[in-house]
Tab-separated table of C-alpha atoms and ligand atoms in Angstrom:
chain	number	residue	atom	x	y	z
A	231	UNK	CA	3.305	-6.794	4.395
A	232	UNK	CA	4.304	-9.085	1.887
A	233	UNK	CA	3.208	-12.482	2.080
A	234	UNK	CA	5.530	-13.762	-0.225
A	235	UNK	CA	7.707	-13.808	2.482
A	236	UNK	CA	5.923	-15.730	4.976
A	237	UNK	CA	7.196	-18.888	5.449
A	238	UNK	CA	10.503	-18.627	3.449
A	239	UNK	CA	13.875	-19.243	4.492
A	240	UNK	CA	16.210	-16.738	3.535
A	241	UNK	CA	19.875	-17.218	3.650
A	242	UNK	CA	21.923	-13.928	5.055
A	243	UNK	CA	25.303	-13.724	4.285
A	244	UNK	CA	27.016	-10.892	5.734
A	245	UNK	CA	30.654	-9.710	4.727
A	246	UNK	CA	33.024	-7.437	5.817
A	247	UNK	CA	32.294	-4.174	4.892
A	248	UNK	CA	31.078	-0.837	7.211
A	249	UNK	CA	27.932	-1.336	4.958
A	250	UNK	CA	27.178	-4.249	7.875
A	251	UNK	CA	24.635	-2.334	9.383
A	252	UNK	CA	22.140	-2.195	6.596
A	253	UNK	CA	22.279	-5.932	6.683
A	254	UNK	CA	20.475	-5.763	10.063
A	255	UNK	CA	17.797	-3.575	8.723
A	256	UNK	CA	17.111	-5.955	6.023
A	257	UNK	CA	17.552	-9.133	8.167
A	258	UNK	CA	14.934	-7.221	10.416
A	259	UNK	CA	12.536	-6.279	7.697
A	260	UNK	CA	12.634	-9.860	6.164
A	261	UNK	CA	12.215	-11.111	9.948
A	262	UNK	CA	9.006	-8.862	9.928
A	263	UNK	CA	7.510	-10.228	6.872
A	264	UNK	CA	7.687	-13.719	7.882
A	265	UNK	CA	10.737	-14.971	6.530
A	266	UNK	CA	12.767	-17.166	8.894
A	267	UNK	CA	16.377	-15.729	8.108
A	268	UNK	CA	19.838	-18.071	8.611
A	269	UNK	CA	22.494	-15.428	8.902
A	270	UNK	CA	26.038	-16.208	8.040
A	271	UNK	CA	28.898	-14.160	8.878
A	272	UNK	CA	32.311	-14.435	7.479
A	273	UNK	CA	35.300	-13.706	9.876
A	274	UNK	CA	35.842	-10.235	8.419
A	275	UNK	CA	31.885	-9.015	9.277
A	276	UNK	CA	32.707	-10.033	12.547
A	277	UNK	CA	35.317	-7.118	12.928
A	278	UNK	CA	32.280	-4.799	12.290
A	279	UNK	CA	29.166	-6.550	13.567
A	280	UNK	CA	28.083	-8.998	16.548
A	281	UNK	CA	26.006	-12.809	15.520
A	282	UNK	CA	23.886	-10.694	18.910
A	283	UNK	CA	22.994	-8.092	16.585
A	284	UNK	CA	21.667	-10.357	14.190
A	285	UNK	CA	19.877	-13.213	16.302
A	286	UNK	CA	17.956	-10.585	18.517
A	287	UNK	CA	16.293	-9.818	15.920
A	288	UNK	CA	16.111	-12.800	13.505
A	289	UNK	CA	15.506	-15.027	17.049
A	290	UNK	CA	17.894	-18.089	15.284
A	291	UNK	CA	21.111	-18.817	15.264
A	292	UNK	CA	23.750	-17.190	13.317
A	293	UNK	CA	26.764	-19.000	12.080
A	294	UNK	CA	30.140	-17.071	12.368
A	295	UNK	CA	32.470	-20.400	11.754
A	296	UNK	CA	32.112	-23.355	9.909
A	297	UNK	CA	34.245	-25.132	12.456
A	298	UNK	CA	32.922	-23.729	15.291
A	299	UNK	CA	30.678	-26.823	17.013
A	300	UNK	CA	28.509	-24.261	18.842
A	301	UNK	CA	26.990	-23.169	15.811
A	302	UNK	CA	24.158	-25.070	14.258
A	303	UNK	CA	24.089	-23.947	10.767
A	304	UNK	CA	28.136	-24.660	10.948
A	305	UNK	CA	27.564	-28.264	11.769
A	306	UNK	CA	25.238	-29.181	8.852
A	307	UNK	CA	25.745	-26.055	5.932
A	308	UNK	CA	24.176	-28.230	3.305
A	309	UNK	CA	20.906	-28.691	5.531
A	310	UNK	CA	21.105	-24.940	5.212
A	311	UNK	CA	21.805	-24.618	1.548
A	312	UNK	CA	19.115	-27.181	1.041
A	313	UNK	CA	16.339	-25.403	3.488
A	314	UNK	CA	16.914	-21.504	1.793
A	315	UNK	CA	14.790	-20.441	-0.876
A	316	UNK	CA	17.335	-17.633	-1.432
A	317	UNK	CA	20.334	-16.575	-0.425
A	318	UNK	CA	21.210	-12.895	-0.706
A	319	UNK	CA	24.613	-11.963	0.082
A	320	UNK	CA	24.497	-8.097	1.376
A	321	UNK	CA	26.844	-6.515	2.141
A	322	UNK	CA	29.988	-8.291	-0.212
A	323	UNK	CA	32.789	-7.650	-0.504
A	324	UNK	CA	35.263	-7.838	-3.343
A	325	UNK	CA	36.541	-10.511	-1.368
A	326	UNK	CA	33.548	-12.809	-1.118
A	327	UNK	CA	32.602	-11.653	-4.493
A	328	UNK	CA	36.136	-13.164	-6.395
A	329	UNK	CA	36.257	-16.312	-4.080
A	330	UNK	CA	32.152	-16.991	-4.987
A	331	UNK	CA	33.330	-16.422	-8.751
A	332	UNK	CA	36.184	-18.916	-8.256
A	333	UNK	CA	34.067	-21.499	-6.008
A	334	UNK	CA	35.802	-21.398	-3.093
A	335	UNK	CA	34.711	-23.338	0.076
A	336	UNK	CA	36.629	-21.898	2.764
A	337	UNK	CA	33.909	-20.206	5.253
A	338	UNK	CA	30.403	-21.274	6.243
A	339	UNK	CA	29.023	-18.658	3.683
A	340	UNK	CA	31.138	-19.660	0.228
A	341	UNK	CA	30.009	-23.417	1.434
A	342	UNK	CA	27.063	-22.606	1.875
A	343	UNK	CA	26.478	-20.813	-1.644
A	344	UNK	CA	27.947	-24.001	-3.367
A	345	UNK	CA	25.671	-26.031	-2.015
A	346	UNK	CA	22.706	-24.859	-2.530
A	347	UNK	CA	20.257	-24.763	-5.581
A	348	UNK	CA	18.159	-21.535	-4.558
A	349	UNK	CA	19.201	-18.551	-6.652
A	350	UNK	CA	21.313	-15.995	-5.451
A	351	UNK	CA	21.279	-12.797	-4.702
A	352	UNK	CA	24.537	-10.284	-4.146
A	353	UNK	CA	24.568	-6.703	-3.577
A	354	UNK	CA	28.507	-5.493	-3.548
A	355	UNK	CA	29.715	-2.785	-0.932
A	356	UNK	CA	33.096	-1.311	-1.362
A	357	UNK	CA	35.497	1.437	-2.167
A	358	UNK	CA	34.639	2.227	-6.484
A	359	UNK	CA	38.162	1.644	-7.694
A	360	UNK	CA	37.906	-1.808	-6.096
A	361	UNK	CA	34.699	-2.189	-8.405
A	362	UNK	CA	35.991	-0.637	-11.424
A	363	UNK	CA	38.931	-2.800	-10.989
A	364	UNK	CA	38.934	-5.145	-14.110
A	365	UNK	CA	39.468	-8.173	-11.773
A	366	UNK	CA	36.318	-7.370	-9.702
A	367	UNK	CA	34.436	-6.691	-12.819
A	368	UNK	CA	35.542	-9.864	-14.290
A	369	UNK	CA	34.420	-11.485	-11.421
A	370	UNK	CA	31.125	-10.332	-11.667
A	371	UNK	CA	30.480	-11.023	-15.055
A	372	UNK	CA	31.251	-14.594	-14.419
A	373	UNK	CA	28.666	-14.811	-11.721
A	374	UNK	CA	26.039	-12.909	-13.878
A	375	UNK	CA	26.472	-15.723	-16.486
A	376	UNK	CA	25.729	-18.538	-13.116
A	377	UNK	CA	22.782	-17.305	-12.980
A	378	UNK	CA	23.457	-14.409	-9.753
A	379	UNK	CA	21.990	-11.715	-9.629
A	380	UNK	CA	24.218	-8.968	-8.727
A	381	UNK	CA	21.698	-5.298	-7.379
A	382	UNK	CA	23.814	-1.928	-7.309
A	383	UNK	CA	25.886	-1.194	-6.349
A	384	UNK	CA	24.559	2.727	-6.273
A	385	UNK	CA	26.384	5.743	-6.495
A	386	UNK	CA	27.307	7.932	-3.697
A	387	UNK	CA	28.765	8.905	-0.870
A	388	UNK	CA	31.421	6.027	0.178
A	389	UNK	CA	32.856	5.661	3.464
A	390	UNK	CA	36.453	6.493	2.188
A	391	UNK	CA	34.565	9.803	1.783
A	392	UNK	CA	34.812	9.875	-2.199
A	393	UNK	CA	31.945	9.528	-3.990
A	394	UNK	CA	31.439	6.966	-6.424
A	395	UNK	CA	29.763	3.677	-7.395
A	396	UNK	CA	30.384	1.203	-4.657
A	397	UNK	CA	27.923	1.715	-2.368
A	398	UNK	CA	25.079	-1.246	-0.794
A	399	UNK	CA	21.882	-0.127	-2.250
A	400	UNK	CA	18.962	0.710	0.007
A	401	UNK	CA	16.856	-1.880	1.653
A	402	UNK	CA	13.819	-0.807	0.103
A	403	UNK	CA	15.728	-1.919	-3.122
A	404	UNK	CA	17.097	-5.121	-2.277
A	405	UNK	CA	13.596	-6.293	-0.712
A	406	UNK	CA	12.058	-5.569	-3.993
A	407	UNK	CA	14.800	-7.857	-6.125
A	408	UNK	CA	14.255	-10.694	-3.405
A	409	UNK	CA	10.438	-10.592	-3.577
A	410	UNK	CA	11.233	-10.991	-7.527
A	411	UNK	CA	13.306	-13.310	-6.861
A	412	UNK	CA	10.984	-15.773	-4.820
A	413	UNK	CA	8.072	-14.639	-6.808
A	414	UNK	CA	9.327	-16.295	-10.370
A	415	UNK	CA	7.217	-19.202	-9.549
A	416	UNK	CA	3.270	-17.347	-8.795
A	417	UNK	CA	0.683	-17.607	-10.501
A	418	UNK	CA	0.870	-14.879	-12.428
A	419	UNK	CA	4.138	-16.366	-14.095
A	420	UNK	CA	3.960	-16.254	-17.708
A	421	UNK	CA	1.668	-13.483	-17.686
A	422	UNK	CA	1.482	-10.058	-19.099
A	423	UNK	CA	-0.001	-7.939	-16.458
A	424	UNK	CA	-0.170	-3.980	-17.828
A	425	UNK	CA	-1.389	-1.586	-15.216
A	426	UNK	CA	-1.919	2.231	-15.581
A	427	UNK	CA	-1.430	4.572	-12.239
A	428	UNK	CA	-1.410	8.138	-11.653
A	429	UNK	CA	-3.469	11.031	-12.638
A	430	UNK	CA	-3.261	12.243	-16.284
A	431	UNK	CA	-1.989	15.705	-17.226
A	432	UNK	CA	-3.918	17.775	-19.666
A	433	UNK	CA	-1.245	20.584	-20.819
A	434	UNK	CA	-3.148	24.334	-21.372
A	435	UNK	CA	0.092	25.931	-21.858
A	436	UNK	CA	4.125	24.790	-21.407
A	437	UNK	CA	3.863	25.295	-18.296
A	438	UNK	CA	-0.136	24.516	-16.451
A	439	UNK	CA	-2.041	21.434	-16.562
A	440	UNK	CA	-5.131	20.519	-15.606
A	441	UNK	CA	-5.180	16.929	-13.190
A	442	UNK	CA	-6.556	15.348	-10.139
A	443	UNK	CA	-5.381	14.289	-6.618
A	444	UNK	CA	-4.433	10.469	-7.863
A	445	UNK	CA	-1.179	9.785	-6.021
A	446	UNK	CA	-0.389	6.363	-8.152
A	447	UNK	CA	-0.182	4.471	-5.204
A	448	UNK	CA	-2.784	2.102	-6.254
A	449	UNK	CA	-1.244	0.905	-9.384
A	450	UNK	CA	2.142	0.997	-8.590
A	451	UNK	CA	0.786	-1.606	-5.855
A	452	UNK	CA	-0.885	-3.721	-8.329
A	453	UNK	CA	2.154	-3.916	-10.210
A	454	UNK	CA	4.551	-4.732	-7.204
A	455	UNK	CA	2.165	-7.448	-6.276
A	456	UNK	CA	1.986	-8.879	-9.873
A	457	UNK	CA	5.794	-9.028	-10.168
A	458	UNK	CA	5.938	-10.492	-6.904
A	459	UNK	CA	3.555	-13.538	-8.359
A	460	UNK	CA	6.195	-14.049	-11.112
A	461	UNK	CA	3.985	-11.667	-13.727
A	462	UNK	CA	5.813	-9.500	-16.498
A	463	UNK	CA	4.281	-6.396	-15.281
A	464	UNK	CA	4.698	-3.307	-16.934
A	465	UNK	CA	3.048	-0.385	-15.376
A	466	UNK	CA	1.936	2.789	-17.264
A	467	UNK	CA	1.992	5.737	-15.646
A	468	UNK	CA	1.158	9.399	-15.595
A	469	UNK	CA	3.709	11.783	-13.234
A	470	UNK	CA	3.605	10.803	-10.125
A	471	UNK	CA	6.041	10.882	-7.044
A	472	UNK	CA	6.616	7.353	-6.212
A	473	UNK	CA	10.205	5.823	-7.173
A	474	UNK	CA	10.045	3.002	-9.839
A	475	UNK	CA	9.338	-0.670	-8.459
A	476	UNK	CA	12.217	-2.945	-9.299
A	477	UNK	CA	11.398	-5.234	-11.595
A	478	UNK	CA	8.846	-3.847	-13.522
A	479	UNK	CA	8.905	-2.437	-16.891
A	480	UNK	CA	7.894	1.637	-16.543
A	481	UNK	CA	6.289	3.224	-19.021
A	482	UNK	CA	6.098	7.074	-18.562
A	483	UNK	CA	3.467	9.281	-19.881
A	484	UNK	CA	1.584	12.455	-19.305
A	485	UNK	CA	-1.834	12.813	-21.165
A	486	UNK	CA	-4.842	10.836	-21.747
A	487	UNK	CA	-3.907	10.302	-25.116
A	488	UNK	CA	-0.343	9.706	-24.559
A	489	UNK	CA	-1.513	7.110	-21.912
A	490	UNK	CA	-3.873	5.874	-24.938
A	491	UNK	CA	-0.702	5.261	-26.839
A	492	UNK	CA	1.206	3.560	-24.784
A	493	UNK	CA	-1.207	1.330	-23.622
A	494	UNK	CA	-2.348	0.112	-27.081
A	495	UNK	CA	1.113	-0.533	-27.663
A	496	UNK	CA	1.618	-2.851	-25.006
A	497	UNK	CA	-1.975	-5.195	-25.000
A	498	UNK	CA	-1.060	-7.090	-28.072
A	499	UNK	CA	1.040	-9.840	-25.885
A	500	UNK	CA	-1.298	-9.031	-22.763
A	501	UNK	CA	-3.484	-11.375	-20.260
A	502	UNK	CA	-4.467	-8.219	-18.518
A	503	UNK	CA	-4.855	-4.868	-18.276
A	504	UNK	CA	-6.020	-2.895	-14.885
A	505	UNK	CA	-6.912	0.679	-15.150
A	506	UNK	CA	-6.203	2.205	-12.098
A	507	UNK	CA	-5.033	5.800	-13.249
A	508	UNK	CA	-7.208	8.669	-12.724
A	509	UNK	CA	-7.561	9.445	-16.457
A	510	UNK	CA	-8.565	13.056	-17.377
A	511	UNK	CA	-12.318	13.023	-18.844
A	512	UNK	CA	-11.392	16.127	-20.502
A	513	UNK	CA	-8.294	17.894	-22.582
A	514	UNK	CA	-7.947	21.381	-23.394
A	515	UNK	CA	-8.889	22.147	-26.865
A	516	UNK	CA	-6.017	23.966	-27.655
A	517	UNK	CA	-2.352	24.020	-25.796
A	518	UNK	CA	-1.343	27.002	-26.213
A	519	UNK	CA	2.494	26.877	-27.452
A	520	UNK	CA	3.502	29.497	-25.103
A	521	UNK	CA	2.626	30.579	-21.486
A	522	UNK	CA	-0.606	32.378	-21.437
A	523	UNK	CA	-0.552	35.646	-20.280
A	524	UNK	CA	-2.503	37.283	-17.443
A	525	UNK	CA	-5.107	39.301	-19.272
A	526	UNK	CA	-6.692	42.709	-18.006
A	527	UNK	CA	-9.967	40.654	-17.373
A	528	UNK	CA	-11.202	38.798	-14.325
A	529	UNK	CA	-12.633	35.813	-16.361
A	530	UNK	CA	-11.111	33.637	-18.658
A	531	UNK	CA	-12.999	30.440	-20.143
A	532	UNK	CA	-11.016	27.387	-21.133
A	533	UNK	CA	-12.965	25.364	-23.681
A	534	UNK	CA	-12.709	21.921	-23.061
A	535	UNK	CA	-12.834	18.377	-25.718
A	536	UNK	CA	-13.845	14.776	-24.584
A	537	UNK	CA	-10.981	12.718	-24.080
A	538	UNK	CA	-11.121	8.994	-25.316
A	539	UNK	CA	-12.264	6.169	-22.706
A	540	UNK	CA	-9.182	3.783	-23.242
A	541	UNK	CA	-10.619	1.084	-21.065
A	542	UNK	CA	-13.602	0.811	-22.765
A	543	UNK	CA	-11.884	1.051	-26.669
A	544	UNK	CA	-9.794	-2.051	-25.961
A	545	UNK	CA	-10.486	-4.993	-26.876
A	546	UNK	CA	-11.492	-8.596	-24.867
A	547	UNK	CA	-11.619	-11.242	-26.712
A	548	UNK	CA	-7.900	-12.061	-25.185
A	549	UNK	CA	-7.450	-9.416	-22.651
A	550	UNK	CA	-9.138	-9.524	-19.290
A	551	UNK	CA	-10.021	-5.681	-18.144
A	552	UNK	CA	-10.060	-4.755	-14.728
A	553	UNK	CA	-11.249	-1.267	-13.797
A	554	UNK	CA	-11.764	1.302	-10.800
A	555	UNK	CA	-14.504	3.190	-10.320
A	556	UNK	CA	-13.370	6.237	-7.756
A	557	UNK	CA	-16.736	7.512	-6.823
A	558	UNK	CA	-18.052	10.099	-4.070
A	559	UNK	CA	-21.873	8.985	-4.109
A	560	UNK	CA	-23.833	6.230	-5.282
A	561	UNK	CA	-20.771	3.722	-5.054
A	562	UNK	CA	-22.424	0.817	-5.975
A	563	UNK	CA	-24.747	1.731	-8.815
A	564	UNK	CA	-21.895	3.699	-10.451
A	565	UNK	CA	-19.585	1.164	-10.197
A	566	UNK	CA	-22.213	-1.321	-12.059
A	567	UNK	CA	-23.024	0.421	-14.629
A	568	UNK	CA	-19.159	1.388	-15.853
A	569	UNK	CA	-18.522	-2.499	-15.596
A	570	UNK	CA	-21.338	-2.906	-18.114
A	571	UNK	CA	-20.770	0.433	-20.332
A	572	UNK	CA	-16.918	-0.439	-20.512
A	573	UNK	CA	-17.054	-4.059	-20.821
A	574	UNK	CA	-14.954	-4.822	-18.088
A	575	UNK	CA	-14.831	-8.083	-16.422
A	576	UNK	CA	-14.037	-6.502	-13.545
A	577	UNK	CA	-14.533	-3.323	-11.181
A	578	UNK	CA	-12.795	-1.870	-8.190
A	579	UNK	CA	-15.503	0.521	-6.501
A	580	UNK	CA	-13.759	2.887	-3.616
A	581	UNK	CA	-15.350	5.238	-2.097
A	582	UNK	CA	-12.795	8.266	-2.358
A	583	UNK	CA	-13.907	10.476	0.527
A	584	UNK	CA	-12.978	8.030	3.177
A	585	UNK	CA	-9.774	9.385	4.513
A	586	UNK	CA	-8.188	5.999	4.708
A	587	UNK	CA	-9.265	5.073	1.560
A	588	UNK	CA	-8.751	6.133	-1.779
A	589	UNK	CA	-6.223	8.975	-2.701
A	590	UNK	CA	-3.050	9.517	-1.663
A	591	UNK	CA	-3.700	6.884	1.097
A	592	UNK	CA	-1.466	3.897	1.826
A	593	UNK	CA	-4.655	2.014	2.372
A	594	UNK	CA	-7.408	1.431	0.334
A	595	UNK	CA	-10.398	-0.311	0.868
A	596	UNK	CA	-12.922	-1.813	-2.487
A	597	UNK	CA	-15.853	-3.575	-3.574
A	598	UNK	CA	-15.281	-5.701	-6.367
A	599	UNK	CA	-18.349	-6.189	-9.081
A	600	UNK	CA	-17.646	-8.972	-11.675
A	601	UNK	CA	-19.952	-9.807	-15.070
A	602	UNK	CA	-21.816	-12.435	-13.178
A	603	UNK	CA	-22.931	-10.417	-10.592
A	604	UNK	CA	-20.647	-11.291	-8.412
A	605	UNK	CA	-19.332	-8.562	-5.112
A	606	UNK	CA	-16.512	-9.081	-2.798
A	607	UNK	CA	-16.462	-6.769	0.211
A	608	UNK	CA	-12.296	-6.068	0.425
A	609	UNK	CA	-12.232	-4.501	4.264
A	610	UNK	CA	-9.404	-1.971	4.683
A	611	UNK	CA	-5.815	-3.569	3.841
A	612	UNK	CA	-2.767	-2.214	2.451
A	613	UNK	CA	-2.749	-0.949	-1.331
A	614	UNK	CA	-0.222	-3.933	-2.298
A	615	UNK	CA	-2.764	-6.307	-0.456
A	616	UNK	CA	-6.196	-4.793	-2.290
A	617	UNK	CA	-3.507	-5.578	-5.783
A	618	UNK	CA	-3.301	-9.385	-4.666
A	619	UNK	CA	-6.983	-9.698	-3.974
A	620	UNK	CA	-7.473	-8.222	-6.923
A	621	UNK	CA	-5.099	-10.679	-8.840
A	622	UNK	CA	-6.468	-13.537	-7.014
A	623	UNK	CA	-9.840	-12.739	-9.005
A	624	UNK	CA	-8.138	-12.081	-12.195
A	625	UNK	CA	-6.277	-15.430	-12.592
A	626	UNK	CA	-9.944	-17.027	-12.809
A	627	UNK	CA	-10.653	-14.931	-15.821
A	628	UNK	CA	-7.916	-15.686	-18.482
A	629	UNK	CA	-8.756	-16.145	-21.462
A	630	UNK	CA	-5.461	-18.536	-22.743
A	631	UNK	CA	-2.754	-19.949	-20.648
A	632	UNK	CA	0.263	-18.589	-19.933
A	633	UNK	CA	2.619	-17.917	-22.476
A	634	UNK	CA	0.163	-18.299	-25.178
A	635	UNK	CA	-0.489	-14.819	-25.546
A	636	UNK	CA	-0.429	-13.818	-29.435
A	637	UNK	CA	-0.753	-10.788	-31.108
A	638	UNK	CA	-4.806	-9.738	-31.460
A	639	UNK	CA	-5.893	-10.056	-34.839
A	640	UNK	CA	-7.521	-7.567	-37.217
A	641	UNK	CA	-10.868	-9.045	-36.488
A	642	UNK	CA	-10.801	-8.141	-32.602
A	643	UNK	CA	-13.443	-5.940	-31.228
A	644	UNK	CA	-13.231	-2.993	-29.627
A	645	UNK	CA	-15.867	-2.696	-27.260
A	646	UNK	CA	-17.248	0.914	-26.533
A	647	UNK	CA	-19.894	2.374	-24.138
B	152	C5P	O1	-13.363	8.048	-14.917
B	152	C5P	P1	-14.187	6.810	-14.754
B	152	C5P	O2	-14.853	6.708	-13.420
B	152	C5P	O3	-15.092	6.546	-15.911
B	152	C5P	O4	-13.087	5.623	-14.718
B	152	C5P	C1	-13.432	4.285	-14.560
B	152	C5P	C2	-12.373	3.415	-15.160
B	152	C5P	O5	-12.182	3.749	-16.534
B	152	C5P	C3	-11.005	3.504	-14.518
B	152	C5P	O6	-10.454	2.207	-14.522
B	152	C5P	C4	-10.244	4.449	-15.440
B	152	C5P	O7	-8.857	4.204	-15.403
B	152	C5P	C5	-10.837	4.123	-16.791
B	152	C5P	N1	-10.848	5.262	-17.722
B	152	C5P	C6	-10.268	5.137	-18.955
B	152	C5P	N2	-10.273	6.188	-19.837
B	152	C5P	C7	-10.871	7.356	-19.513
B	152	C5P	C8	-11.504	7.489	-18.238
B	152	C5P	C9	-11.452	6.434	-17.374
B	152	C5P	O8	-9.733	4.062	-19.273
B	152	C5P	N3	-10.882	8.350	-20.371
């Protein structure tokens, strides 16, 4: 669950579009994540959708006229615009969109949006000539440059039956753009947070590779929960299957040494770095240019060569260095002695033979070791939640406040085993 959510009001404007319906499973998965959500319906969502729909599940009122004295949010709208912390506007219409863009006033929603200070979030719905139309894009623009941020719309299947770009994106996607949105203001704002997921692939020929079980999970989490604290997180990572987190800056890679590269090449400007990919101890010697052939014997040897530890070559004068230590015995001792060997300032020991902990898992469940001596027992949580308690640590540690990171100079060390 994200707690960035918990206690926030979040305005709801619904338009009318047949892409209604996904605003229900978004009012209900803010809803779940503590949000207190102030639906608004304009008079043409009310052709597709019920205010019933929406307040069984939101459990508050939903405002369907601004004249309408029954309705509490359409006796006071500015108490509303004043109370949301955001306002996301999903599904709208071309309609909405062009009378937002013009600052019209004439429903509880447009009223609403004018009078309120919380940013604002749209995600369009409707048929793709509408959006191509030069008047829509127009429109758009000129609510880009207030400050809106517009998500989608996606590609696809439209309800006219043609496919094209027009339709709501996913809720999945919009609840990652809101928790950006409401996360601009953490305490990891200002910061440089570069994390490193997945398991490395070490090519033998074009077409085999030599890995581990890492599903990425971890640090894709770590990076969600940064951005959602308002850090500029960038996230490095080998293949994995996950889809890339809105918001934060992907870097894709395959190898150790690849991973190496791109790492290095983000640290200069960097408060942090976690390490939470499963990086490849070893690399084939050679990779062979073409697919290896099955040979008439029943052995074949693959000669192996060390691959770099890129934890332990960066350097910490600047950069705080967070690592994981994925261990199957001896846990703790293992754990201590890479935080030492690597110069880490701090080390996230999981035991990965738990099975709801560890790889592949949604769940994870840590010790954390720090230079002082310090452990934290983190009890099974979510992946996203082990990435906060993690970054709750971390934002001790810096070594320069926010903003003020500067390129390292020559005279850094690297610190090795
Ligand atoms: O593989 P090992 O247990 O030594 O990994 C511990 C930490 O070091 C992890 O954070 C991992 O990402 C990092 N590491 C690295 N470069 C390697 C091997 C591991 O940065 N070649």
């Amino acid at each position: 669950m994200t707690d960035i959510l918990k206690d926030k009001f979040i305005g709801l404007g619904v338009t009318g579009s047949i892409a209604c319906y996904k605003a229900i499973d978004l009012a209900s998965k803010l809803t779940q994540s503590g949000a207190s959500v102030d639906v608004i319906l304009t008079r043409g969502a009310r052709e597709f959708i019920t205010a019933l729909a929406f307040s069984s599940i939101t459990h508050r009122p939903v405002s369907e006229d601004m004249f309408d004295p029954k309705s509490e949010l359409s006796i006071d709208h500015v108490a509303v615009a004043e109370r949301v912390d955001l306002i996301v506007v999903a599904p709208a219409t071309a309609h909405t969109i062009a009378k937002l863009a013009h600052g019209l006033a004439d429903d509880a929603l447009t009223a609403t949006i004018l009078a309120t200070g919380a940013p604002v979030l749209v995600a369009p719905a409707m048929d793709a000539h509408m959006y191509g139309n030069l008047a829509t894009q127009e429109n758009v623009r000129t609510l880009q440059r207030r400050g809106v941020t517009i998500v989608g719309p996606a590609t696809g299947r439209l309800a006219s039956g043609l496919v094209g770009k027009g339709r709501m994106v996913e809720t999945a996607e919009l609840m990652g753009w809101i928790t950006l949105a409401l996360g601009k203001t953490g305490d990891m704002a200002g910061r440089k947070v570069v994390v490193s997921a997945g398991g490395t692939q070490e090519a033998i020929d074009p077409v085999r590779v030599v890995t581990n079980n890492s599903s990425g999970k971890m640090g894709y989490a770590i990076a969600e929960a940064a951005r959602d604290r308002g850090g500029d997180a960038v996230l490095v990572t080998a293949p994995t299957a996950l889809p890339d987190p809105i918001g934060v800056r992907v870097v894709k890679v395959q190898s150790a040494l690849d991973m190496q590269k791109a790492i290095t090449a983000e640290i200069d400007d960097a408060d942090v770095v976690v390490m939470a990919a499963a990086v490849s101890d070893w690399r084939p010697v050679e990779t062979a240019d073409q697919k290896i052939k099955k040979s008439a014997s029943n052995e074949w040897t693959l000669e192996f060569t060390k691959n770099p530890d890129i934890i332990a070559g960066l350097p910490s004068d600047k950069l705080v260095k967070v690592g994981f230590a994925a261990e199957t015995e001896d846990l703790i001792a293992n754990a201590q002695t890479k935080l030492v060997s690597k110069g880490l300032d701090l080390i996230a020991a999981n035991d990965v033979t738990a099975t709801d902990s560890g790889f592949a898992t949604d769940t994870n469940r840590v010790m954390l070791f720090d230079r002082e001596g310090g452990i934290e027992v983190v009890p099974l949580m979510s992946k996203y939640d082990v990435g906060h308690r993690i970054l709750d640590r971390v934002k001790h540690m810096f070594r320069q406040g926010p903003n003020d990171a500067t390129s390292v100079g020559e005279d850094a060390t690297g610190e090795g085993d």
